[in-house]
PDB file of C-alpha atoms in Angstrom:
ATOM      1  CA  MET T   1     -72.538  13.897 -69.570  1.00  0.00           C
ATOM      2  CA  ASN T   2     -70.016  14.983 -66.933  1.00  0.00           C
ATOM      3  CA  ILE T   3     -66.558  13.421 -67.140  1.00  0.00           C
ATOM      4  CA  ILE T   4     -64.000  14.036 -64.403  1.00  0.00           C
ATOM      5  CA  THR T   5     -60.345  13.468 -65.244  1.00  0.00           C
ATOM      6  CA  CYS T   6     -58.195  13.111 -62.143  1.00  0.00           C
ATOM      7  CA  TYR T   7     -54.551  14.090 -62.284  1.00  0.00           C
ATOM      8  CA  LYS T   8     -51.608  14.458 -59.944  1.00  0.00           C
ATOM      9  CA  SER T   9     -49.035  17.239 -59.897  1.00  0.00           C
ATOM     10  CA  VAL T  10     -45.561  15.679 -59.559  1.00  0.00           C
ATOM     11  CA  PRO T  11     -41.967  16.998 -59.501  1.00  0.00           C
ATOM     12  CA  ASP T  12     -40.246  17.189 -62.876  1.00  0.00           C
ATOM     13  CA  GLU T  13     -37.586  14.491 -62.672  1.00  0.00           C
ATOM     14  CA  GLN T  14     -35.058  16.518 -64.685  1.00  0.00           C
ATOM     15  CA  ASP T  15     -35.014  19.158 -61.932  1.00  0.00           C
ATOM     16  CA  ILE T  16     -34.379  16.728 -59.051  1.00  0.00           C
ATOM     17  CA  THR T  17     -30.854  16.754 -57.627  1.00  0.00           C
ATOM     18  CA  VAL T  18     -28.983  14.442 -55.243  1.00  0.00           C
ATOM     19  CA  ASN T  19     -27.512  15.727 -51.961  1.00  0.00           C
ATOM     20  CA  SER T  20     -23.913  14.531 -51.782  1.00  0.00           C
ATOM     21  CA  ALA T  21     -23.979  14.311 -47.961  1.00  0.00           C
ATOM     22  CA  ASP T  22     -26.585  11.567 -47.599  1.00  0.00           C
ATOM     23  CA  ASN T  23     -27.718  10.770 -51.164  1.00  0.00           C
ATOM     24  CA  SER T  24     -31.200  12.102 -50.410  1.00  0.00           C
ATOM     25  CA  LEU T  25     -33.172  13.631 -53.266  1.00  0.00           C
ATOM     26  CA  ASP T  26     -33.601  17.395 -53.299  1.00  0.00           C
ATOM     27  CA  PHE T  27     -36.954  18.524 -54.722  1.00  0.00           C
ATOM     28  CA  SER T  28     -36.628  22.158 -53.648  1.00  0.00           C
ATOM     29  CA  ARG T  29     -35.792  23.464 -57.145  1.00  0.00           C
ATOM     30  CA  ALA T  30     -37.993  21.046 -59.066  1.00  0.00           C
ATOM     31  CA  ASN T  31     -40.832  22.467 -61.103  1.00  0.00           C
ATOM     32  CA  THR T  32     -44.056  20.492 -61.124  1.00  0.00           C
ATOM     33  CA  LYS T  33     -45.829  18.875 -64.061  1.00  0.00           C
ATOM     34  CA  ILE T  34     -48.848  16.688 -64.748  1.00  0.00           C
ATOM     35  CA  SER T  35     -48.095  13.027 -64.111  1.00  0.00           C
ATOM     36  CA  GLN T  36     -47.454  11.396 -67.481  1.00  0.00           C
ATOM     37  CA  TYR T  37     -50.006   8.645 -66.856  1.00  0.00           C
ATOM     38  CA  ASP T  38     -52.716  11.220 -66.187  1.00  0.00           C
ATOM     39  CA  LEU T  39     -52.072  12.907 -69.529  1.00  0.00           C
ATOM     40  CA  ASN T  40     -53.411   9.718 -71.096  1.00  0.00           C
ATOM     41  CA  ALA T  41     -56.595  10.036 -69.035  1.00  0.00           C
ATOM     42  CA  ILE T  42     -57.074  13.657 -70.104  1.00  0.00           C
ATOM     43  CA  GLU T  43     -56.528  12.739 -73.755  1.00  0.00           C
ATOM     44  CA  THR T  44     -59.047   9.896 -73.420  1.00  0.00           C
ATOM     45  CA  ALA T  45     -61.660  12.375 -72.174  1.00  0.00           C
ATOM     46  CA  ASN T  46     -60.956  14.635 -75.150  1.00  0.00           C
ATOM     47  CA  GLN T  47     -61.392  11.754 -77.584  1.00  0.00           C
ATOM     48  CA  LEU T  48     -64.714  10.797 -75.998  1.00  0.00           C
ATOM     49  CA  LYS T  49     -65.883  14.417 -76.197  1.00  0.00           C
ATOM     50  CA  ALA T  50     -65.063  14.457 -79.911  1.00  0.00           C
ATOM     51  CA  GLN T  51     -67.211  11.359 -80.439  1.00  0.00           C
ATOM     52  CA  LEU T  52     -70.239  12.210 -78.304  1.00  0.00           C
ATOM     53  CA  ASP T  53     -72.115  15.487 -77.999  1.00  0.00           C
ATOM     54  CA  GLY T  54     -72.894  17.070 -74.660  1.00  0.00           C
ATOM     55  CA  ILE T  55     -69.769  16.020 -72.742  1.00  0.00           C
ATOM     56  CA  HIS T  56     -68.387  18.401 -70.118  1.00  0.00           C
ATOM     57  CA  ILE T  57     -64.846  17.693 -68.869  1.00  0.00           C
ATOM     58  CA  THR T  58     -63.686  18.675 -65.389  1.00  0.00           C
ATOM     59  CA  ALA T  59     -59.999  18.256 -64.512  1.00  0.00           C
ATOM     60  CA  MET T  60     -59.653  17.484 -60.793  1.00  0.00           C
ATOM     61  CA  SER T  61     -56.734  17.117 -58.421  1.00  0.00           C
ATOM     62  CA  VAL T  62     -55.952  16.830 -54.728  1.00  0.00           C
ATOM     63  CA  GLY T  63     -52.634  18.073 -53.379  1.00  0.00           C
ATOM     64  CA  GLY T  64     -50.555  20.737 -51.684  1.00  0.00           C
ATOM     65  CA  LYS T  65     -49.309  24.173 -52.680  1.00  0.00           C
ATOM     66  CA  ALA T  66     -48.204  23.019 -56.150  1.00  0.00           C
ATOM     67  CA  LEU T  67     -51.873  23.131 -57.175  1.00  0.00           C
ATOM     68  CA  THR T  68     -51.989  26.895 -56.550  1.00  0.00           C
ATOM     69  CA  ASN T  69     -49.430  27.547 -59.309  1.00  0.00           C
ATOM     70  CA  ALA T  70     -51.122  29.587 -62.054  1.00  0.00           C
ATOM     71  CA  LYS T  71     -48.883  28.223 -64.810  1.00  0.00           C
ATOM     72  CA  ALA T  72     -49.602  24.635 -63.805  1.00  0.00           C
ATOM     73  CA  ARG T  73     -53.348  25.310 -63.778  1.00  0.00           C
ATOM     74  CA  LYS T  74     -53.135  26.842 -67.230  1.00  0.00           C
ATOM     75  CA  ASP T  75     -51.236  23.787 -68.463  1.00  0.00           C
ATOM     76  CA  VAL T  76     -54.037  21.467 -67.344  1.00  0.00           C
ATOM     77  CA  LEU T  77     -56.803  23.617 -68.812  1.00  0.00           C
ATOM     78  CA  SER T  78     -54.972  23.987 -72.137  1.00  0.00           C
ATOM     79  CA  ARG T  79     -55.257  20.231 -72.644  1.00  0.00           C
ATOM     80  CA  GLY T  80     -58.998  20.188 -73.235  1.00  0.00           C
ATOM     81  CA  ALA T  81     -60.772  20.352 -69.884  1.00  0.00           C
ATOM     82  CA  ASP T  82     -63.698  22.782 -69.637  1.00  0.00           C
ATOM     83  CA  GLU T  83     -62.950  23.666 -66.020  1.00  0.00           C
ATOM     84  CA  LEU T  84     -60.612  22.843 -63.143  1.00  0.00           C
ATOM     85  CA  VAL T  85     -61.375  21.812 -59.573  1.00  0.00           C
ATOM     86  CA  VAL T  86     -58.526  21.504 -57.060  1.00  0.00           C
ATOM     87  CA  VAL T  87     -58.639  20.480 -53.409  1.00  0.00           C
ATOM     88  CA  VAL T  88     -55.677  22.115 -51.701  1.00  0.00           C
ATOM     89  CA  ASP T  89     -54.284  21.377 -48.260  1.00  0.00           C
ATOM     90  CA  ASP T  90     -50.652  21.284 -47.110  1.00  0.00           C
ATOM     91  CA  GLN T  91     -51.295  17.974 -45.406  1.00  0.00           C
ATOM     92  CA  PHE T  92     -51.924  16.323 -48.775  1.00  0.00           C
ATOM     93  CA  GLU T  93     -48.187  16.617 -49.445  1.00  0.00           C
ATOM     94  CA  ALA T  94     -47.717  13.368 -47.515  1.00  0.00           C
ATOM     95  CA  SER T  95     -51.137  11.761 -47.850  1.00  0.00           C
ATOM     96  CA  LEU T  96     -51.566   8.040 -48.369  1.00  0.00           C
ATOM     97  CA  PRO T  97     -53.499   6.687 -51.383  1.00  0.00           C
ATOM     98  CA  HIS T  98     -56.689   6.077 -49.414  1.00  0.00           C
ATOM     99  CA  GLN T  99     -56.641   9.633 -48.022  1.00  0.00           C
ATOM    100  CA  THR T 100     -56.252  11.055 -51.524  1.00  0.00           C
ATOM    101  CA  ALA T 101     -59.049   8.772 -52.744  1.00  0.00           C
ATOM    102  CA  VAL T 102     -61.435   9.903 -50.010  1.00  0.00           C
ATOM    103  CA  ALA T 103     -60.849  13.544 -50.915  1.00  0.00           C
ATOM    104  CA  LEU T 104     -61.211  12.899 -54.658  1.00  0.00           C
ATOM    105  CA  ALA T 105     -64.426  10.944 -54.076  1.00  0.00           C
ATOM    106  CA  ALA T 106     -65.875  13.744 -51.933  1.00  0.00           C
ATOM    107  CA  ALA T 107     -64.940  16.345 -54.537  1.00  0.00           C
ATOM    108  CA  ALA T 108     -66.427  14.251 -57.346  1.00  0.00           C
ATOM    109  CA  ALA T 109     -69.654  13.794 -55.387  1.00  0.00           C
ATOM    110  CA  LYS T 110     -69.848  17.547 -54.756  1.00  0.00           C
ATOM    111  CA  LYS T 111     -69.204  18.357 -58.410  1.00  0.00           C
ATOM    112  CA  GLY T 112     -71.335  15.629 -59.968  1.00  0.00           C
ATOM    113  CA  TYR T 113     -70.127  13.022 -62.449  1.00  0.00           C
ATOM    114  CA  ASP T 114     -71.098  10.260 -64.865  1.00  0.00           C
ATOM    115  CA  LEU T 115     -67.589   8.944 -65.554  1.00  0.00           C
ATOM    116  CA  ILE T 116     -64.283   9.366 -63.708  1.00  0.00           C
ATOM    117  CA  LEU T 117     -61.064   8.809 -65.669  1.00  0.00           C
ATOM    118  CA  CYS T 118     -57.654   8.284 -64.058  1.00  0.00           C
ATOM    119  CA  GLY T 119     -54.192   7.202 -65.072  1.00  0.00           C
ATOM    120  CA  ASP T 120     -53.124   3.734 -63.998  1.00  0.00           C
ATOM    121  CA  GLY T 121     -50.585   5.156 -61.541  1.00  0.00           C
ATOM    122  CA  SER T 122     -48.587   8.282 -60.769  1.00  0.00           C
ATOM    123  CA  ALA T 123     -45.158   9.233 -62.060  1.00  0.00           C
ATOM    124  CA  ASP T 124     -43.739   9.582 -58.536  1.00  0.00           C
ATOM    125  CA  LEU T 125     -45.085   6.809 -56.268  1.00  0.00           C
ATOM    126  CA  SER T 126     -47.075   4.694 -58.768  1.00  0.00           C
ATOM    127  CA  SER T 127     -49.096   3.005 -56.023  1.00  0.00           C
ATOM    128  CA  GLN T 128     -51.802   2.149 -58.582  1.00  0.00           C
ATOM    129  CA  GLN T 129     -54.423   2.244 -55.818  1.00  0.00           C
ATOM    130  CA  VAL T 130     -56.173   5.610 -55.971  1.00  0.00           C
ATOM    131  CA  SER T 131     -58.570   4.943 -58.870  1.00  0.00           C
ATOM    132  CA  LEU T 132     -59.819   1.682 -57.393  1.00  0.00           C
ATOM    133  CA  LEU T 133     -60.162   3.243 -53.947  1.00  0.00           C
ATOM    134  CA  VAL T 134     -62.199   6.124 -55.376  1.00  0.00           C
ATOM    135  CA  GLY T 135     -64.615   3.571 -56.822  1.00  0.00           C
ATOM    136  CA  GLU T 136     -64.781   1.804 -53.472  1.00  0.00           C
ATOM    137  CA  VAL T 137     -65.542   5.021 -51.577  1.00  0.00           C
ATOM    138  CA  LEU T 138     -68.239   6.031 -54.082  1.00  0.00           C
ATOM    139  CA  ASN T 139     -69.576   2.463 -54.254  1.00  0.00           C
ATOM    140  CA  ILE T 140     -69.435   2.385 -58.062  1.00  0.00           C
ATOM    141  CA  PRO T 141     -67.642   0.023 -60.509  1.00  0.00           C
ATOM    142  CA  ALA T 142     -63.921   0.670 -60.904  1.00  0.00           C
ATOM    143  CA  ILE T 143     -61.462  -0.998 -63.285  1.00  0.00           C
ATOM    144  CA  ASN T 144     -57.824  -0.404 -64.187  1.00  0.00           C
ATOM    145  CA  GLY T 145     -55.473  -1.405 -66.986  1.00  0.00           C
ATOM    146  CA  VAL T 146     -57.836  -0.242 -69.740  1.00  0.00           C
ATOM    147  CA  ASN T 147     -56.077   0.218 -73.078  1.00  0.00           C
ATOM    148  CA  LYS T 148     -59.089   0.884 -75.316  1.00  0.00           C
ATOM    149  CA  ILE T 149     -62.479   2.554 -75.027  1.00  0.00           C
ATOM    150  CA  VAL T 150     -64.734   0.706 -77.458  1.00  0.00           C
ATOM    151  CA  SER T 151     -67.886   2.783 -76.963  1.00  0.00           C
ATOM    152  CA  LEU T 152     -69.652   5.137 -74.579  1.00  0.00           C
ATOM    153  CA  SER T 153     -73.383   5.673 -74.095  1.00  0.00           C
ATOM    154  CA  THR T 154     -75.449   7.520 -71.524  1.00  0.00           C
ATOM    155  CA  ASP T 155     -75.715   4.448 -69.313  1.00  0.00           C
ATOM    156  CA  SER T 156     -72.638   2.287 -69.985  1.00  0.00           C
ATOM    157  CA  ILE T 157     -69.070   2.183 -71.258  1.00  0.00           C
ATOM    158  CA  THR T 158     -67.421  -0.679 -73.137  1.00  0.00           C
ATOM    159  CA  VAL T 159     -63.675  -1.108 -72.625  1.00  0.00           C
ATOM    160  CA  GLU T 160     -60.884  -3.521 -73.459  1.00  0.00           C
ATOM    161  CA  ARG T 161     -57.990  -4.782 -71.368  1.00  0.00           C
ATOM    162  CA  GLU T 162     -55.085  -6.738 -72.794  1.00  0.00           C
ATOM    163  CA  LEU T 163     -54.337  -9.745 -70.597  1.00  0.00           C
ATOM    164  CA  GLU T 164     -51.460 -12.183 -70.933  1.00  0.00           C
ATOM    165  CA  ASN T 165     -53.068 -14.447 -73.507  1.00  0.00           C
ATOM    166  CA  GLU T 166     -56.288 -12.676 -74.465  1.00  0.00           C
ATOM    167  CA  ILE T 167     -58.142  -9.394 -74.822  1.00  0.00           C
ATOM    168  CA  GLU T 168     -60.887  -8.854 -72.273  1.00  0.00           C
ATOM    169  CA  THR T 169     -63.970  -6.834 -73.269  1.00  0.00           C
ATOM    170  CA  LEU T 170     -66.111  -5.437 -70.474  1.00  0.00           C
ATOM    171  CA  ILE T 171     -69.409  -3.544 -70.502  1.00  0.00           C
ATOM    172  CA  ILE T 172     -69.549  -1.404 -67.358  1.00  0.00           C
ATOM    173  CA  PRO T 173     -72.649   0.487 -66.153  1.00  0.00           C
ATOM    174  CA  LEU T 174     -72.269   4.164 -65.407  1.00  0.00           C
ATOM    175  CA  PRO T 175     -71.295   5.896 -63.241  1.00  0.00           C
ATOM    176  CA  ALA T 176     -67.875   4.236 -63.069  1.00  0.00           C
ATOM    177  CA  VAL T 177     -64.171   4.835 -62.521  1.00  0.00           C
ATOM    178  CA  ILE T 178     -61.872   3.869 -65.395  1.00  0.00           C
ATOM    179  CA  ALA T 179     -58.072   3.878 -65.061  1.00  0.00           C
ATOM    180  CA  VAL T 180     -56.359   3.884 -68.450  1.00  0.00           C
ATOM    181  CA  SER T 181     -52.924   2.581 -69.382  1.00  0.00           C
ATOM    182  CA  THR T 182     -50.284   4.489 -71.339  1.00  0.00           C
ATOM    183  CA  ASP T 183     -51.046   2.298 -74.366  1.00  0.00           C
ATOM    184  CA  ILE T 184     -54.488   3.824 -74.860  1.00  0.00           C
ATOM    185  CA  ASN T 185     -53.299   6.937 -76.746  1.00  0.00           C
ATOM    186  CA  THR T 186     -50.593   9.515 -77.333  1.00  0.00           C
ATOM    187  CA  PRO T 187     -51.364  12.796 -75.503  1.00  0.00           C
ATOM    188  CA  GLN T 188     -51.536  15.803 -77.805  1.00  0.00           C
ATOM    189  CA  ILE T 189     -49.416  18.916 -77.330  1.00  0.00           C
ATOM    190  CA  PRO T 190     -51.694  21.945 -76.679  1.00  0.00           C
ATOM    191  CA  SER T 191     -51.972  24.458 -79.508  1.00  0.00           C
ATOM    192  CA  MET T 192     -51.272  28.150 -78.994  1.00  0.00           C
ATOM    193  CA  LYS T 193     -55.013  28.839 -79.261  1.00  0.00           C
ATOM    194  CA  ALA T 194     -55.706  26.298 -76.492  1.00  0.00           C
ATOM    195  CA  ILE T 195     -53.005  27.783 -74.268  1.00  0.00           C
ATOM    196  CA  LEU T 196     -54.391  31.307 -74.666  1.00  0.00           C
ATOM    197  CA  GLY T 197     -57.952  30.112 -74.119  1.00  0.00           C
ATOM    198  CA  ALA T 198     -57.037  28.269 -70.919  1.00  0.00           C
ATOM    199  CA  ALA T 199     -56.813  31.546 -68.979  1.00  0.00           C
ATOM    200  CA  LYS T 200     -60.537  32.149 -69.536  1.00  0.00           C
ATOM    201  CA  LYS T 201     -61.706  28.809 -68.151  1.00  0.00           C
ATOM    202  CA  PRO T 202     -63.187  28.594 -64.618  1.00  0.00           C
ATOM    203  CA  VAL T 203     -61.169  27.308 -61.664  1.00  0.00           C
ATOM    204  CA  GLN T 204     -62.578  26.278 -58.297  1.00  0.00           C
ATOM    205  CA  GLN T 205     -60.343  25.740 -55.276  1.00  0.00           C
ATOM    206  CA  TRP T 206     -61.810  23.797 -52.381  1.00  0.00           C
ATOM    207  CA  SER T 207     -60.513  23.010 -48.925  1.00  0.00           C
ATOM    208  CA  VAL T 208     -61.022  19.902 -46.815  1.00  0.00           C
ATOM    209  CA  ALA T 209     -63.698  21.790 -44.873  1.00  0.00           C
ATOM    210  CA  ASP T 210     -65.549  22.616 -48.107  1.00  0.00           C
ATOM    211  CA  LEU T 211     -65.955  18.890 -48.682  1.00  0.00           C
ATOM    212  CA  GLY T 212     -67.199  18.231 -45.156  1.00  0.00           C
ATOM    213  CA  LEU T 213     -64.161  16.071 -44.362  1.00  0.00           C
ATOM    214  CA  ASP T 214     -62.269  15.887 -41.112  1.00  0.00           C
ATOM    215  CA  ALA T 215     -58.726  17.197 -40.904  1.00  0.00           C
ATOM    216  CA  ILE T 216     -56.204  14.907 -42.555  1.00  0.00           C
ATOM    217  CA  THR T 217     -54.061  12.837 -40.238  1.00  0.00           C
ATOM    218  CA  VAL T 218     -50.611  12.380 -41.783  1.00  0.00           C
ATOM    219  CA  ARG T 219     -49.558   8.778 -41.238  1.00  0.00           C
ATOM    220  CA  SER T 220     -46.491   8.612 -43.442  1.00  0.00           C
ATOM    221  CA  GLU T 221     -43.188  10.348 -43.994  1.00  0.00           C
ATOM    222  CA  GLN T 222     -41.566   9.867 -47.355  1.00  0.00           C
ATOM    223  CA  THR T 223     -37.803   9.615 -47.539  1.00  0.00           C
ATOM    224  CA  VAL T 224     -36.368   8.983 -50.964  1.00  0.00           C
ATOM    225  CA  ALA T 225     -32.645   8.467 -51.555  1.00  0.00           C
ATOM    226  CA  ALA T 226     -30.558   7.679 -54.611  1.00  0.00           C
ATOM    227  CA  PRO T 227     -28.475   4.473 -54.505  1.00  0.00           C
ATOM    228  CA  LYS T 228     -24.826   4.984 -53.658  1.00  0.00           C
ATOM    229  CA  GLN T 229     -22.534   4.970 -56.634  1.00  0.00           C
ATOM    230  CA  LYS T 230     -20.072   2.084 -56.728  1.00  0.00           C
ATOM    231  CA  VAL T 231     -16.697   1.972 -58.412  1.00  0.00           C
ATOM    232  CA  ARG T 232     -16.672  -0.347 -61.396  1.00  0.00           C
ATOM    233  CA  GLN T 233     -14.426  -3.345 -60.775  1.00  0.00           C
ATOM    234  CA  ARG T 234     -13.644  -3.766 -64.481  1.00  0.00           C
ATOM    235  CA  ILE T 235     -13.203  -7.513 -64.131  1.00  0.00           C
ATOM    236  CA  ILE T 236     -12.990  -9.148 -67.540  1.00  0.00           C
ATOM    237  CA  ILE T 237     -13.173 -12.922 -67.900  1.00  0.00           C
ATOM    238  CA  GLU T 238     -12.174 -14.215 -71.319  1.00  0.00           C
ATOM    239  CA  GLY T 239     -13.334 -17.548 -72.655  1.00  0.00           C
ATOM    240  CA  ASP T 240     -16.410 -19.725 -72.152  1.00  0.00           C
ATOM    241  CA  GLY T 241     -14.929 -22.885 -70.637  1.00  0.00           C
ATOM    242  CA  ASP T 242     -15.846 -24.469 -67.330  1.00  0.00           C
ATOM    243  CA  ASP T 243     -13.023 -22.673 -65.520  1.00  0.00           C
ATOM    244  CA  GLN T 244     -14.173 -19.270 -66.751  1.00  0.00           C
ATOM    245  CA  ILE T 245     -17.773 -20.014 -65.835  1.00  0.00           C
ATOM    246  CA  ALA T 246     -16.710 -21.077 -62.351  1.00  0.00           C
ATOM    247  CA  GLU T 247     -14.666 -17.882 -61.985  1.00  0.00           C
ATOM    248  CA  LEU T 248     -17.646 -15.770 -63.021  1.00  0.00           C
ATOM    249  CA  ALA T 249     -19.893 -17.595 -60.564  1.00  0.00           C
ATOM    250  CA  GLU T 250     -17.381 -16.996 -57.774  1.00  0.00           C
ATOM    251  CA  HIS T 251     -17.286 -13.252 -58.477  1.00  0.00           C
ATOM    252  CA  LEU T 252     -21.079 -13.061 -58.513  1.00  0.00           C
ATOM    253  CA  ARG T 253     -21.275 -14.992 -55.257  1.00  0.00           C
ATOM    254  CA  LYS T 254     -18.972 -12.503 -53.525  1.00  0.00           C
ATOM    255  CA  ILE T 255     -20.958  -9.528 -54.827  1.00  0.00           C
ATOM    256  CA  LEU T 256     -24.289 -10.944 -53.704  1.00  0.00           C
ATOM    257  CA  LYS T 257     -23.149 -11.725 -50.174  1.00  0.00           C
TER     258      LYS T 257
END
């Protein structure tokens, strides 16, 4: 059985700085890391592999130059995947969810798959659209919000989703796309043996042309800015009588104008 675990390479938030001139975020010195939500998907694949013989795990990503980083590739492969496939194009730096999904679907079709695992969202944009769009492009079942894999067979997967007042159990025919929540597991830290062994695992880098896709048309420009810092007013209202409540309401009214 071939399982593909999709992941996104995102800036490490601790390395992001704020430009004092316009409060824009500076990513130029930020290292990249695997999106936290996708670590849960990778760990889910590892758990399934431990339960069922004959599973082959392919880590897969679509993105820009960050995916060419040797250290980042080694990090992914040290977490249990048998091989890595990346689709690299500078234009993916500003791609929309449906463009990413089309590329992932094409790469998955080229590679071959029985099950595609994703995180519920990404640590940067968290659009929560890509997994469902991949299923739509491939014309296979896709479901998100999964917090438990009950069982896996050669032709179906049984999953659970926790709704507001009940737990939903679904039996989904394969192939399928499953997006898991962060509640499904706790990702393991790679061992030294796994880190050393990652360098020996195969890596394939594909371009848009390799997938038979047209050139990407960038339709968005992302501008992210930090909120301006405000000076604390340090207004303290003592008491809980009607007058104090009215005073508090008046202050809030002025702030919200």
